CSV table of C-alpha atoms in Angstrom, one decimal:
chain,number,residue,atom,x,y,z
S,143,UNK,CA,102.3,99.6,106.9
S,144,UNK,CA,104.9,102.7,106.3
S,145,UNK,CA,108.1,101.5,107.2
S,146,UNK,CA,110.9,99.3,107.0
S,147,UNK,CA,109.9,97.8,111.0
S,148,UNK,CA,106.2,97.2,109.9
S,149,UNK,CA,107.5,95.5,106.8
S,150,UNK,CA,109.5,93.1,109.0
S,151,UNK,CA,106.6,92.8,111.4
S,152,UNK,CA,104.5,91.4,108.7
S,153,UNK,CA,107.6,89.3,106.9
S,154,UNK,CA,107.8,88.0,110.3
S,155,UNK,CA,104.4,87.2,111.3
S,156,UNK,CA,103.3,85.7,108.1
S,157,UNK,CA,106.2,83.8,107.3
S,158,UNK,CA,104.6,80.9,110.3
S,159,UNK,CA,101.1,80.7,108.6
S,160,UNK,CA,100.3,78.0,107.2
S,161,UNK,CA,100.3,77.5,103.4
S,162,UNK,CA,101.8,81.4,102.7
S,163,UNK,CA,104.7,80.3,99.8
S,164,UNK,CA,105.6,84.4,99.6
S,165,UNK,CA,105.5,87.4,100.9
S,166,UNK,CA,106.5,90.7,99.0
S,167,UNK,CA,105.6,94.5,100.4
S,168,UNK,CA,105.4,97.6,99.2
S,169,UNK,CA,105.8,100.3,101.8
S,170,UNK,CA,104.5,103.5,99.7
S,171,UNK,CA,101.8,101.5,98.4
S,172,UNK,CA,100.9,100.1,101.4
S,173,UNK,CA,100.4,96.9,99.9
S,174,UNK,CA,101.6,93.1,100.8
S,175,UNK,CA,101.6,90.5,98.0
S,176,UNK,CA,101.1,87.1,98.8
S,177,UNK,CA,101.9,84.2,96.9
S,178,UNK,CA,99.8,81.3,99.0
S,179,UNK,CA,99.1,77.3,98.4
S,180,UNK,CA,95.4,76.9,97.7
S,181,UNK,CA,94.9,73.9,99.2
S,182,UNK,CA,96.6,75.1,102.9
S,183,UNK,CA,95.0,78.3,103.3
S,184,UNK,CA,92.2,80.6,102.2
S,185,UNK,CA,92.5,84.5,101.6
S,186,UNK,CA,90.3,84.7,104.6
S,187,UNK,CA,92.3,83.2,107.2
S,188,UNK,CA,95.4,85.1,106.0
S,189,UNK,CA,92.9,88.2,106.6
S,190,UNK,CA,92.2,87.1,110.2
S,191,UNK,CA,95.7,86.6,110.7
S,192,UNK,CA,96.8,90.0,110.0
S,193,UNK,CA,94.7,90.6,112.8
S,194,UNK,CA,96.4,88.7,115.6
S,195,UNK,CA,99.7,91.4,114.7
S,196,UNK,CA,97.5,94.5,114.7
S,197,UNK,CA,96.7,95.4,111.1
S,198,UNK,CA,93.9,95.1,109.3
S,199,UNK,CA,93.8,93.8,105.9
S,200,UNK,CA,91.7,93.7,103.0
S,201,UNK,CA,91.6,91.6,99.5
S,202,UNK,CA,92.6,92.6,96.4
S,203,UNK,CA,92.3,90.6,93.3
S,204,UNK,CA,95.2,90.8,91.0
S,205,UNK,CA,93.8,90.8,87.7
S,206,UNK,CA,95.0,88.3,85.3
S,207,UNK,CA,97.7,88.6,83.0
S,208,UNK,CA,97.1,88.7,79.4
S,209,UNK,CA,99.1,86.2,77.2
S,210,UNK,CA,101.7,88.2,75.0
S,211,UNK,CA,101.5,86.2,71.7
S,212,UNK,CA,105.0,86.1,69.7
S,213,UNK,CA,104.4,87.6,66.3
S,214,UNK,CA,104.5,84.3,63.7
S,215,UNK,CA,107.7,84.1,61.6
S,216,UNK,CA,106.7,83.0,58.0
């Protein structure tokens, strides 16, 4: 992905599969986030269906976020 058409080639694609709930890119990072149901799809078959549009894709664990605790008012 490195421009604005491949972005909506992706959007556009994806948006059909089923189970994917979101799709965000970044173009200079060359990165698509996907927000997914669990229970409708696997990382795997989004994978393969990056494939059927011509790209190939790879997965990338987002690490998880660290609870900010609020400081305790006495």
């Amino acid at each position: 992905m490195h421009c604005a058409s491949c972005e909506k080639k992706i959007k556009g694609n994806l948006r059909f599969e089923k189970g994917v709930k979101q799709i965000e890119c970044d173009i200079p990072q060359q990165r698509v986030t996907i927000t997914y149901d669990a229970e409708k799809t696997t990382p795997q078959a989004i994978i393969q269906s990056f494939d059927k549009f011509g790209y190939k894709a790879t997965e990338v664990k987002q690490e998880p976020q660290k609870e900010q605790k609020k400081p305790s008012k006495k």
